Tab-separated table of C-alpha atoms and ligand atoms in Angstrom:
chain	number	residue	atom	x	y	z
A	1	MET	CA	-27.337	6.184	-3.950
A	2	GLY	CA	-28.558	3.518	-1.967
A	3	ILE	CA	-27.966	-0.040	-1.248
A	4	ALA	CA	-29.585	-2.936	-3.091
A	5	PRO	CA	-32.068	-4.081	-1.151
A	6	HIS	CA	-31.338	-7.934	-0.114
A	7	THR	CA	-32.305	-10.822	-2.330
A	8	ASN	CA	-31.703	-14.532	-0.344
A	9	PRO	CA	-28.335	-15.207	-0.625
A	10	ALA	CA	-27.375	-17.910	-3.130
A	11	SER	CA	-25.486	-20.849	-1.528
A	12	LYS	CA	-22.646	-20.412	-3.153
A	13	PHE	CA	-20.234	-18.029	-3.798
A	14	ASP	CA	-17.113	-18.071	-5.291
A	15	TRP	CA	-15.319	-15.812	-2.874
A	16	VAL	CA	-16.717	-14.438	0.288
A	17	VAL	CA	-15.605	-11.239	1.903
A	18	VAL	CA	-16.773	-10.588	5.516
A	19	GLY	CA	-16.589	-7.339	7.116
A	20	ALA	CA	-17.781	-4.202	5.012
A	21	GLY	CA	-15.569	-1.470	6.425
A	22	PHE	CA	-13.059	0.253	4.415
A	23	THR	CA	-11.053	-2.646	4.487
A	24	GLY	CA	-13.539	-4.960	3.216
A	25	LEU	CA	-14.933	-2.681	0.803
A	26	ALA	CA	-12.124	-2.168	-0.749
A	27	ALA	CA	-11.068	-6.067	-1.460
A	28	ALA	CA	-14.855	-6.959	-2.685
A	29	ARG	CA	-14.421	-4.043	-5.211
A	30	ARG	CA	-10.950	-5.330	-6.476
A	31	LEU	CA	-12.007	-9.057	-6.559
A	32	ALA	CA	-15.166	-7.979	-8.517
A	33	GLU	CA	-12.710	-6.060	-11.070
A	34	LEU	CA	-10.830	-9.142	-11.379
A	35	ASN	CA	-12.623	-11.698	-11.435
A	36	PRO	CA	-15.881	-10.133	-13.397
A	37	GLU	CA	-17.385	-13.605	-14.263
A	38	HIS	CA	-16.958	-15.027	-10.216
A	39	SER	CA	-19.746	-14.008	-7.620
A	40	ILE	CA	-19.069	-12.308	-4.710
A	41	ALA	CA	-20.804	-12.039	-1.332
A	42	LEU	CA	-19.932	-8.653	0.666
A	43	ILE	CA	-21.340	-9.832	4.123
A	44	GLU	CA	-21.763	-7.558	7.395
A	45	ALA	CA	-22.679	-7.925	10.676
A	46	MET	CA	-24.261	-4.387	11.060
A	47	PRO	CA	-25.951	-1.748	8.925
A	48	ILE	CA	-23.097	-0.575	6.467
A	49	GLY	CA	-21.616	2.692	8.530
A	50	TRP	CA	-22.287	1.572	11.712
A	51	GLY	CA	-18.701	-0.107	12.346
A	52	ALA	CA	-15.553	2.016	13.499
A	53	SER	CA	-14.902	2.501	9.099
A	54	GLY	CA	-18.133	4.730	9.402
A	55	ARG	CA	-17.414	6.265	12.853
A	56	ASN	CA	-14.231	7.606	12.714
A	57	SER	CA	-13.151	11.228	12.530
A	58	GLY	CA	-12.960	11.031	8.641
A	59	PHE	CA	-9.326	11.882	8.216
A	60	VAL	CA	-7.552	9.782	5.282
A	61	ILE	CA	-3.713	9.989	6.007
A	62	ASP	CA	-1.392	9.884	3.561
A	63	LEU	CA	1.903	9.688	5.743
A	64	PRO	CA	3.199	7.510	8.252
A	65	HIS	CA	1.468	8.163	11.368
A	66	LYS	CA	1.550	7.255	15.297
A	67	PHE	CA	3.630	4.359	16.032
A	68	ASP	CA	5.013	4.031	11.973
A	69	LEU	CA	6.437	7.249	13.152
A	70	ASP	CA	8.996	6.060	15.414
A	71	SER	CA	10.830	4.078	12.599
A	72	ASP	CA	14.306	5.756	11.354
A	73	ASP	CA	13.756	3.124	8.174
A	74	LYS	CA	13.542	5.449	5.104
A	75	GLU	CA	12.292	2.462	3.000
A	76	ARG	CA	10.264	1.884	5.082
A	77	LEU	CA	8.446	4.983	5.581
A	78	SER	CA	8.178	5.708	1.766
A	79	ALA	CA	6.520	2.362	1.427
A	80	ILE	CA	3.912	3.370	4.074
A	81	LEU	CA	3.691	6.900	1.745
A	82	ARG	CA	3.553	4.899	-1.550
A	83	LEU	CA	0.760	2.656	-0.318
A	84	ASN	CA	-1.216	5.251	1.835
A	85	THR	CA	-1.430	7.676	-1.363
A	86	THR	CA	-2.676	5.002	-3.765
A	87	ALA	CA	-5.197	4.080	-1.395
A	88	LEU	CA	-6.427	7.807	-1.222
A	89	ALA	CA	-6.263	7.387	-4.713
A	90	ASP	CA	-8.239	4.518	-5.106
A	91	LEU	CA	-10.617	6.147	-2.847
A	92	GLU	CA	-10.755	9.844	-5.212
A	93	GLN	CA	-11.622	7.789	-8.184
A	94	HIS	CA	-14.288	6.031	-6.631
A	95	THR	CA	-16.007	8.987	-5.358
A	96	GLN	CA	-15.504	10.482	-8.593
A	97	ASN	CA	-16.716	7.823	-10.799
A	98	HIS	CA	-19.645	6.685	-8.632
A	99	GLN	CA	-20.619	10.699	-7.912
A	100	ILE	CA	-20.276	9.865	-4.027
A	101	GLU	CA	-21.554	12.857	-1.873
A	102	CYS	CA	-19.042	12.339	1.075
A	103	GLU	CA	-17.410	16.008	1.691
A	104	TRP	CA	-14.345	14.316	0.192
A	105	SER	CA	-12.130	17.620	0.936
A	106	LYS	CA	-8.650	17.792	-0.360
A	107	VAL	CA	-7.017	20.245	2.448
A	108	GLY	CA	-4.565	18.292	4.149
A	109	LYS	CA	-3.391	17.463	7.962
A	110	LEU	CA	-2.220	19.431	10.717
A	111	GLN	CA	-0.094	17.898	13.211
A	112	ALA	CA	-0.327	20.266	16.348
A	113	ALA	CA	1.163	19.983	19.362
A	114	MET	CA	0.241	22.551	23.007
A	115	ASN	CA	3.385	22.034	25.179
A	116	GLU	CA	7.223	20.628	25.278
A	117	ARG	CA	6.558	16.825	24.947
A	118	GLY	CA	4.308	17.760	21.791
A	119	THR	CA	6.759	20.009	20.198
A	120	ALA	CA	9.228	17.121	20.505
A	121	LYS	CA	6.759	14.889	19.069
A	122	MET	CA	6.586	17.323	16.287
A	123	GLN	CA	10.177	17.726	15.376
A	124	GLY	CA	10.370	13.980	14.806
A	125	PHE	CA	7.350	14.174	12.627
A	126	MET	CA	9.365	16.798	10.727
A	127	LYS	CA	12.439	14.713	10.381
A	128	ALA	CA	10.360	11.617	9.487
A	129	LEU	CA	8.791	14.031	6.547
A	130	ASP	CA	12.028	15.305	5.518
A	131	ARG	CA	13.677	11.673	5.107
A	132	ILE	CA	11.171	11.121	2.544
A	133	ASN	CA	10.885	14.551	1.133
A	134	VAL	CA	7.399	15.493	1.815
A	135	PRO	CA	6.820	19.110	1.840
A	136	TYR	CA	5.327	20.891	4.657
A	137	SER	CA	4.551	24.209	6.291
A	138	PHE	CA	5.224	25.176	9.948
A	139	LEU	CA	1.983	27.581	11.791
A	140	ASP	CA	2.605	29.360	14.772
A	141	ARG	CA	-0.054	29.681	18.071
A	142	ASP	CA	-1.512	33.169	15.823
A	143	ALA	CA	-1.843	31.731	12.499
A	144	LEU	CA	-3.776	28.479	14.336
A	145	ARG	CA	-5.485	30.771	16.144
A	146	SER	CA	-7.098	31.906	13.191
A	147	MET	CA	-7.428	28.830	11.661
A	148	THR	CA	-8.558	26.939	14.026
A	149	GLY	CA	-10.296	29.334	16.893
A	150	THR	CA	-8.125	28.100	19.774
A	151	GLY	CA	-4.939	29.486	21.050
A	152	ILE	CA	-4.581	26.093	22.729
A	153	TYR	CA	-1.967	24.725	20.573
A	154	THR	CA	1.543	26.588	20.310
A	155	GLY	CA	2.533	25.238	16.517
A	156	ALA	CA	1.178	22.744	14.096
A	157	VAL	CA	2.840	21.200	10.941
A	158	HIS	CA	0.441	21.413	7.822
A	159	THR	CA	1.100	18.655	5.043
A	160	SER	CA	-0.993	19.251	2.021
A	161	GLY	CA	-1.852	15.200	1.051
A	162	GLY	CA	-4.708	14.401	3.274
A	163	VAL	CA	-8.361	14.243	2.714
A	164	LEU	CA	-11.214	15.010	4.938
A	165	MET	CA	-14.156	13.071	4.916
A	166	ASN	CA	-17.913	12.004	6.046
A	167	PRO	CA	-16.899	8.650	6.608
A	168	VAL	CA	-20.210	6.980	7.154
A	169	LYS	CA	-21.152	8.559	3.619
A	170	LEU	CA	-18.070	7.260	1.692
A	171	ALA	CA	-18.440	3.812	3.327
A	172	ARG	CA	-22.017	3.736	2.162
A	173	GLY	CA	-21.556	5.191	-1.277
A	174	LEU	CA	-18.707	3.021	-1.879
A	175	ALA	CA	-21.055	0.234	-0.642
A	176	GLY	CA	-23.904	0.952	-2.841
A	177	SER	CA	-21.986	1.314	-5.938
A	178	MET	CA	-20.285	-2.008	-6.058
A	179	PRO	CA	-19.686	-3.870	-9.195
A	180	GLU	CA	-22.916	-6.395	-9.997
A	181	ASN	CA	-20.879	-9.739	-9.703
A	182	VAL	CA	-20.845	-8.287	-5.503
A	183	GLN	CA	-23.552	-9.196	-3.554
A	184	VAL	CA	-23.858	-6.722	-0.602
A	185	MET	CA	-25.681	-8.440	2.638
A	186	ASP	CA	-25.485	-6.086	5.614
A	187	GLY	CA	-26.956	-7.057	8.878
A	188	CYS	CA	-25.465	-10.361	8.376
A	189	PRO	CA	-23.202	-11.689	11.345
A	190	VAL	CA	-21.498	-14.504	10.952
A	191	ILE	CA	-22.020	-16.498	13.415
A	192	ASN	CA	-19.868	-19.807	12.952
A	193	PHE	CA	-17.059	-20.552	10.084
A	194	SER	CA	-15.812	-23.561	9.307
A	195	ARG	CA	-12.853	-24.552	7.046
A	196	GLY	CA	-13.173	-27.101	4.575
A	197	ASP	CA	-10.505	-28.528	2.202
A	198	ASP	CA	-12.506	-27.560	-0.938
A	199	PHE	CA	-14.661	-24.837	0.592
A	200	ASN	CA	-15.619	-22.442	3.742
A	201	THR	CA	-18.766	-22.670	5.729
A	202	LEU	CA	-20.080	-19.629	7.050
A	203	THR	CA	-23.191	-19.866	8.797
A	204	LEU	CA	-24.954	-15.981	9.096
A	205	ARG	CA	-27.877	-14.524	10.380
A	206	TYR	CA	-29.700	-13.604	7.785
A	207	GLN	CA	-32.814	-11.376	7.971
A	208	GLY	CA	-33.590	-12.992	11.672
A	209	VAL	CA	-33.029	-16.668	10.135
A	210	SER	CA	-29.917	-18.934	10.236
A	211	THR	CA	-28.849	-19.551	6.844
A	212	GLN	CA	-25.123	-20.795	5.537
A	213	ILE	CA	-23.452	-20.098	2.484
A	214	GLN	CA	-19.882	-22.089	1.036
A	215	SER	CA	-17.092	-20.127	-0.721
A	216	PRO	CA	-14.276	-21.690	-1.950
A	217	LYS	CA	-12.131	-18.615	-0.559
A	218	THR	CA	-12.681	-16.092	2.203
A	219	LEU	CA	-11.389	-12.844	2.659
A	220	LEU	CA	-11.633	-11.911	5.948
A	221	CYS	CA	-12.153	-8.191	6.592
A	222	THR	CA	-12.966	-8.166	10.171
A	223	ASN	CA	-10.161	-6.007	12.389
A	224	ALA	CA	-10.249	-6.111	15.847
A	225	PHE	CA	-12.925	-9.470	15.622
A	226	THR	CA	-10.572	-11.780	13.893
A	227	SER	CA	-9.689	-13.534	16.307
A	228	GLU	CA	-13.554	-14.485	16.553
A	229	PHE	CA	-12.491	-16.214	13.580
A	230	GLY	CA	-9.847	-18.499	15.062
A	231	PHE	CA	-6.836	-16.607	13.624
A	232	LEU	CA	-4.751	-13.839	15.347
A	233	LYS	CA	-5.518	-15.162	18.770
A	234	ASN	CA	-4.080	-13.249	21.547
A	235	ARG	CA	-2.110	-11.248	18.992
A	236	MET	CA	-4.527	-8.235	18.692
A	237	ALA	CA	-6.786	-6.073	21.592
A	238	PRO	CA	-10.238	-4.737	20.803
A	239	VAL	CA	-9.853	-1.161	21.891
A	240	ILE	CA	-12.492	1.789	22.041
A	241	THR	CA	-11.755	5.000	21.261
A	242	PHE	CA	-14.808	7.686	21.032
A	243	ALA	CA	-15.564	10.577	19.606
A	244	SER	CA	-18.376	13.642	20.185
A	245	ILE	CA	-19.731	16.192	17.766
A	246	THR	CA	-21.479	19.777	17.847
A	247	ARG	CA	-24.659	21.027	15.757
A	248	PRO	CA	-23.588	23.416	13.270
A	249	LEU	CA	-22.584	26.892	14.934
A	250	THR	CA	-25.159	29.449	14.511
A	251	ASN	CA	-24.075	32.587	12.369
A	252	GLU	CA	-23.368	33.899	16.419
A	253	GLU	CA	-21.227	31.389	17.491
A	254	MET	CA	-19.397	31.656	14.231
A	255	THR	CA	-18.137	34.996	15.084
A	256	ALA	CA	-17.220	33.716	18.912
A	257	TYR	CA	-15.689	30.924	17.314
A	258	GLY	CA	-13.323	33.033	15.007
A	259	GLY	CA	-12.103	30.396	12.808
A	260	GLU	CA	-12.320	28.926	8.897
A	261	LEU	CA	-14.351	26.043	8.286
A	262	ASP	CA	-12.872	22.549	7.326
A	263	TRP	CA	-10.017	21.846	8.830
A	264	GLY	CA	-8.382	18.804	10.739
A	265	LEU	CA	-6.143	18.410	13.507
A	266	THR	CA	-4.661	15.769	14.314
A	267	PRO	CA	-2.091	15.877	18.064
A	268	ALA	CA	1.489	15.348	17.529
A	269	ASP	CA	1.245	13.825	20.939
A	270	PRO	CA	-0.090	10.722	20.107
A	271	GLY	CA	-2.354	9.989	23.236
A	272	GLY	CA	-3.813	13.684	22.468
A	273	THR	CA	-7.489	15.037	21.071
A	274	THR	CA	-7.713	14.945	17.157
A	275	LEU	CA	-9.989	17.954	16.134
A	276	ARG	CA	-12.049	19.057	13.196
A	277	MET	CA	-14.235	21.548	12.226
A	278	THR	CA	-16.716	20.071	9.585
A	279	GLN	CA	-17.839	22.027	6.222
A	280	ASP	CA	-20.940	22.310	7.951
A	281	ARG	CA	-19.900	24.181	10.666
A	282	ARG	CA	-19.328	21.307	13.475
A	283	LEU	CA	-17.004	20.746	16.000
A	284	LEU	CA	-15.783	16.927	16.459
A	285	ILE	CA	-13.578	16.222	18.807
A	286	ARG	CA	-11.887	12.293	19.303
A	287	ASN	CA	-9.929	11.463	22.428
A	288	GLN	CA	-9.734	8.270	25.375
A	289	TYR	CA	-9.199	4.992	24.765
A	290	ASP	CA	-10.453	1.804	26.396
A	291	TYR	CA	-9.704	-1.787	26.555
A	292	ALA	CA	-13.255	-3.318	24.927
A	293	GLY	CA	-12.464	-7.215	25.654
A	294	ASN	CA	-16.633	-7.620	24.799
A	295	TYR	CA	-16.187	-5.187	21.961
A	296	GLY	CA	-18.584	-2.063	23.645
A	297	ALA	CA	-18.910	0.401	25.853
A	298	LYS	CA	-21.484	0.723	28.820
A	299	ASP	CA	-23.720	3.530	29.656
A	300	GLU	CA	-21.995	4.856	32.616
A	301	GLN	CA	-18.432	4.764	30.766
A	302	LEU	CA	-20.090	6.803	27.817
A	303	GLU	CA	-21.211	9.148	30.544
A	304	LYS	CA	-17.727	9.820	31.429
A	305	ILE	CA	-16.475	10.694	28.224
A	306	VAL	CA	-19.085	12.918	27.451
A	307	LEU	CA	-17.680	14.500	30.340
A	308	GLN	CA	-14.060	14.353	29.510
A	309	HIS	CA	-14.963	15.566	25.727
A	310	ARG	CA	-16.282	18.273	27.512
A	311	ALA	CA	-13.628	19.307	29.133
A	312	SER	CA	-11.225	18.855	26.199
A	313	PHE	CA	-13.391	20.782	24.334
A	314	LEU	CA	-13.918	23.988	26.669
A	315	ALA	CA	-10.197	24.072	27.648
A	316	ARG	CA	-9.868	24.812	23.521
A	317	TYR	CA	-13.302	26.735	22.903
A	318	PRO	CA	-14.671	28.371	26.412
A	319	GLN	CA	-16.691	31.113	24.133
A	320	LEU	CA	-19.153	27.887	22.897
A	321	GLU	CA	-19.944	26.893	26.385
A	322	ALA	CA	-23.639	27.064	24.834
A	323	VAL	CA	-22.996	24.707	22.463
A	324	PRO	CA	-24.212	21.255	22.941
A	325	PHE	CA	-22.368	17.938	21.426
A	326	VAL	CA	-25.500	16.197	19.550
A	327	SER	CA	-23.487	12.379	19.428
A	328	THR	CA	-21.126	11.251	21.712
A	329	TRP	CA	-19.921	7.467	20.189
A	330	GLY	CA	-17.232	4.781	20.019
A	331	GLY	CA	-16.106	2.450	17.993
A	332	ILE	CA	-13.487	-0.736	18.333
A	333	CYS	CA	-10.219	-0.488	16.160
A	334	GLY	CA	-7.806	-3.773	16.849
A	335	LEU	CA	-4.571	-2.762	18.356
A	336	SER	CA	-1.169	-4.692	18.150
A	337	ARG	CA	1.657	-4.918	21.588
A	338	ASN	CA	4.229	-4.311	19.118
A	339	HIS	CA	2.571	-1.895	17.073
A	340	VAL	CA	2.116	-4.165	13.612
A	341	SER	CA	-0.133	-4.493	11.342
A	342	PHE	CA	-1.254	-8.346	10.058
A	343	PHE	CA	-1.135	-8.727	6.451
A	344	GLY	CA	-1.628	-12.344	4.419
A	345	GLN	CA	-2.711	-15.619	4.321
A	346	VAL	CA	-3.933	-17.330	7.338
A	347	ALA	CA	-5.018	-20.805	6.364
A	348	ASN	CA	-5.088	-23.075	2.941
A	349	ASN	CA	-8.009	-20.409	1.407
A	350	VAL	CA	-8.246	-17.678	3.964
A	351	TRP	CA	-6.547	-14.443	3.863
A	352	ASN	CA	-6.743	-11.563	6.276
A	353	SER	CA	-5.593	-7.889	6.793
A	354	SER	CA	-5.791	-6.420	10.455
A	355	CYS	CA	-4.612	-4.496	13.081
A	356	HIS	CA	-4.514	-0.849	11.360
A	357	ASN	CA	-3.285	0.719	14.545
A	358	GLY	CA	-6.114	2.956	14.299
A	359	VAL	CA	-5.465	4.964	10.857
A	360	GLY	CA	-7.429	2.264	9.200
A	361	VAL	CA	-9.207	4.351	6.202
A	362	ALA	CA	-6.444	4.205	4.014
A	363	ARG	CA	-4.459	1.212	5.235
A	364	GLY	CA	-7.596	-0.655	4.864
A	365	THR	CA	-8.704	0.539	2.069
A	366	ILE	CA	-5.095	-0.732	0.098
A	367	SER	CA	-4.930	-3.364	2.262
A	368	GLY	CA	-8.287	-4.634	1.033
A	369	ARG	CA	-7.611	-4.012	-2.406
A	370	LEU	CA	-3.838	-5.930	-2.183
A	371	MET	CA	-5.352	-8.751	-0.277
A	372	ALA	CA	-7.716	-9.101	-3.440
A	373	GLU	CA	-4.911	-8.635	-5.502
A	374	ALA	CA	-2.956	-11.646	-3.665
A	375	ALA	CA	-6.145	-13.969	-3.689
A	376	SER	CA	-6.247	-13.568	-7.375
A	377	GLY	CA	-2.283	-14.520	-7.935
A	378	GLN	CA	-1.939	-10.928	-8.906
A	379	ARG	CA	2.010	-9.365	-7.177
A	380	SER	CA	3.013	-5.972	-7.804
A	381	SER	CA	5.786	-3.950	-5.933
A	382	LEU	CA	2.892	-2.373	-3.704
A	383	LEU	CA	2.291	-5.588	-2.695
A	384	GLU	CA	5.804	-6.230	-1.666
A	385	ASP	CA	5.697	-2.627	-0.232
A	386	MET	CA	2.566	-4.330	1.888
A	387	GLU	CA	4.486	-7.196	3.060
A	388	LYS	CA	7.014	-5.310	4.222
A	389	VAL	CA	5.430	-2.829	6.146
A	390	SER	CA	3.444	-5.660	7.511
A	391	GLY	CA	4.498	-8.434	10.049
A	392	GLN	CA	3.028	-10.772	13.004
A	393	PRO	CA	1.601	-8.636	15.702
A	394	ALA	CA	3.014	-9.598	19.228
A	395	LEU	CA	1.427	-12.396	21.378
A	396	ASN	CA	-0.706	-10.994	24.519
A	397	PRO	CA	-1.396	-12.647	27.613
A	398	PRO	CA	-5.139	-13.808	27.977
A	399	ASP	CA	-7.638	-12.035	29.650
A	400	PRO	CA	-8.252	-10.995	32.438
A	401	PHE	CA	-4.174	-9.597	32.034
A	402	LEU	CA	-4.770	-8.697	29.086
A	403	GLY	CA	-7.109	-6.300	29.890
A	404	LEU	CA	-5.035	-5.089	32.698
A	405	GLY	CA	-2.017	-4.467	30.947
A	406	VAL	CA	-4.060	-2.854	28.054
A	407	ARG	CA	-5.350	-0.605	30.357
A	408	THR	CA	-2.301	0.179	32.234
A	409	ARG	CA	-0.828	1.262	29.325
A	410	LEU	CA	-3.504	3.420	27.852
A	411	LYS	CA	-3.658	4.919	31.377
A	412	LEU	CA	0.392	5.528	31.149
A	413	ALA	CA	-0.383	6.720	27.479
A	414	ALA	CA	-3.563	9.360	28.673
A	415	TRP	CA	-1.573	10.651	31.572
A	416	GLN	CA	1.818	11.361	29.837
A	417	SER	CA	-0.816	13.109	27.245
A	418	ARG	CA	-2.723	14.878	29.691
A	419	GLU	CA	-1.873	17.883	28.509
A	420	GLU	CA	-2.767	17.624	24.695
A	421	VAL	CA	-6.073	15.878	25.781
B	1	FAD	C1	-14.008	7.236	16.937
B	1	FAD	C2	-12.541	6.718	15.668
B	1	FAD	C3	-12.251	7.725	15.210
B	1	FAD	C4	-11.135	7.177	14.214
B	1	FAD	N1	-10.675	8.449	13.115
B	1	FAD	C5	-10.301	7.986	12.060
B	1	FAD	C6	-9.753	8.725	11.134
B	1	FAD	O1	-9.565	10.137	11.370
B	1	FAD	N2	-9.237	8.235	10.378
B	1	FAD	C7	-8.273	6.929	10.296
B	1	FAD	O2	-7.472	6.495	8.832
B	1	FAD	N3	-8.405	5.889	11.149
B	1	FAD	C8	-9.752	6.572	12.092
B	1	FAD	N4	-9.948	5.285	12.737
B	1	FAD	C9	-9.716	4.065	12.826
B	1	FAD	C10	-10.525	3.086	11.524
B	1	FAD	O3	-11.923	3.362	11.746
B	1	FAD	C11	-10.303	1.875	11.646
B	1	FAD	O4	-8.627	1.822	11.057
B	1	FAD	C12	-10.951	1.442	10.248
B	1	FAD	O5	-12.039	1.404	10.277
B	1	FAD	C13	-10.327	-0.110	9.976
B	1	FAD	O6	-11.358	-0.469	8.763
B	1	FAD	P1	-11.557	-1.978	8.982
B	1	FAD	O7	-12.625	-2.382	7.371
B	1	FAD	O8	-10.351	-2.954	9.020
B	1	FAD	O9	-12.310	-2.505	10.335
B	1	FAD	P2	-13.596	-2.241	10.890
B	1	FAD	O10	-14.165	-0.682	10.429
B	1	FAD	O11	-13.475	-2.454	12.407
B	1	FAD	O12	-14.409	-2.766	9.950
B	1	FAD	C14	-14.657	-4.299	10.196
B	1	FAD	C15	-16.431	-4.852	10.105
B	1	FAD	O13	-16.418	-6.431	10.257
B	1	FAD	C16	-17.332	-6.515	10.771
B	1	FAD	N5	-17.552	-7.751	11.406
B	1	FAD	C17	-16.795	-8.195	12.352
B	1	FAD	N6	-17.312	-9.245	12.623
B	1	FAD	C18	-18.299	-10.092	11.957
B	1	FAD	C19	-19.029	-10.737	11.583
B	1	FAD	N7	-18.961	-12.047	12.616
B	1	FAD	N8	-20.347	-11.036	10.600
B	1	FAD	C20	-19.984	-10.055	9.899
B	1	FAD	N9	-19.354	-8.942	9.987
B	1	FAD	C21	-18.642	-8.754	10.580
B	1	FAD	C22	-18.022	-5.265	11.946
B	1	FAD	O14	-18.867	-5.400	11.715
B	1	FAD	C23	-16.528	-4.400	11.141
B	1	FAD	O15	-17.633	-3.316	10.601
B	1	FAD	C24	-11.024	5.723	14.045
B	1	FAD	C25	-11.788	5.150	14.816
B	1	FAD	C26	-12.344	5.609	15.740
B	1	FAD	C27	-13.064	4.479	16.156
């Protein structure tokens, strides 16, 4: 299933959704369902799947994750669970309805520790799960070794609700199966956004030419890039994180590896390493963060990352020294200083959801859907949940202090988690 070839964009749409990551994909689909008579433009700067949504590790996480686990508030944790599980169910339904082949696999997720610090975090995770009545099982080092092929982890909690998938295939499948009243325009960066009383005007580069389109209502699903549109200025830091993947292991290498196929592990210590074995025998590793004030990484930075990933890989799989990475890449996420996500109306007829703090497959999907519902005047208990768990990201100092501050915090986190990297 592909994406329909571009046709010349009409100059007026009832709705414009900017950004076709998981947030924008969900927003455009829901707008179309709720407003079948309306025209909707879904505009993406890059080819679909090239942004963070297509470049992530492919975990659709149902549970409160990372910073959300710092909360003792049962109501908040339960709201996050309801939101994420709804996102997961929505995505599953779309993959089934549109036969999106994206290696969708309901294998759950491991949250694993390598040392005392990780074990303490894992205990906090188990407490949070108890608080919201989510069942889990515990795997010791031996059980983990036979599943993951590495004896580096001391223990892990397995929860069964999460899903693993191939993110670029899912993003492309979703974009390629939009309702008829959605026009998907990828490779079209919005280069100017001007707000008006009756409609907003967006200038975009369309097939190398500048074009203007107008719409009374705009949904900005641009995550880390939102400040470029004049909103959430100095409230979000663009942060890049990196992943590497091997080629498929040969039969001989599979024997040396000694583990199973199709599992995913996130670190109990949030600064640690995400690890995954795909259905087609590839090992994926994700770690390292950096401030990305210019939304990218330099070649020499990538070279360093490859070496760091290699070290993380060999610490886990010394027996696979001959297996090369075939790809190393980075993707931009939006992080807030107080770990708060934003959801809501930012101006007359402009809505935004940003800053999913690195776990945006589920959170982006549900926030996109709920943004479309809120903008269409539809309220629900899920929308109340979303409002409850969102807030105002804290103000950051301007650059260069922001870059210095973020880098210092990331370095501290990396140092604290150094054994888990
Ligand atoms: C290596 C890596 C691994 C990760 N692993 C996971 C994981 O396993 N599970 C998980 O839940 N999360 C993971 N994340 C985080 C996750 O990818 C993000 O939280 C998620 O992509 C957020 O979705 P989004 O749609 O809100 O934003 P994005 O995916 O960033 O989408 C925003 C889109 O807006 C577009 N845009 C911006 N400006 C413009 C403009 N001017 N004109 C047109 N378009 C514009 C961008 O090109 C982009 O495609 C990972 C991230 C990375 C980088």
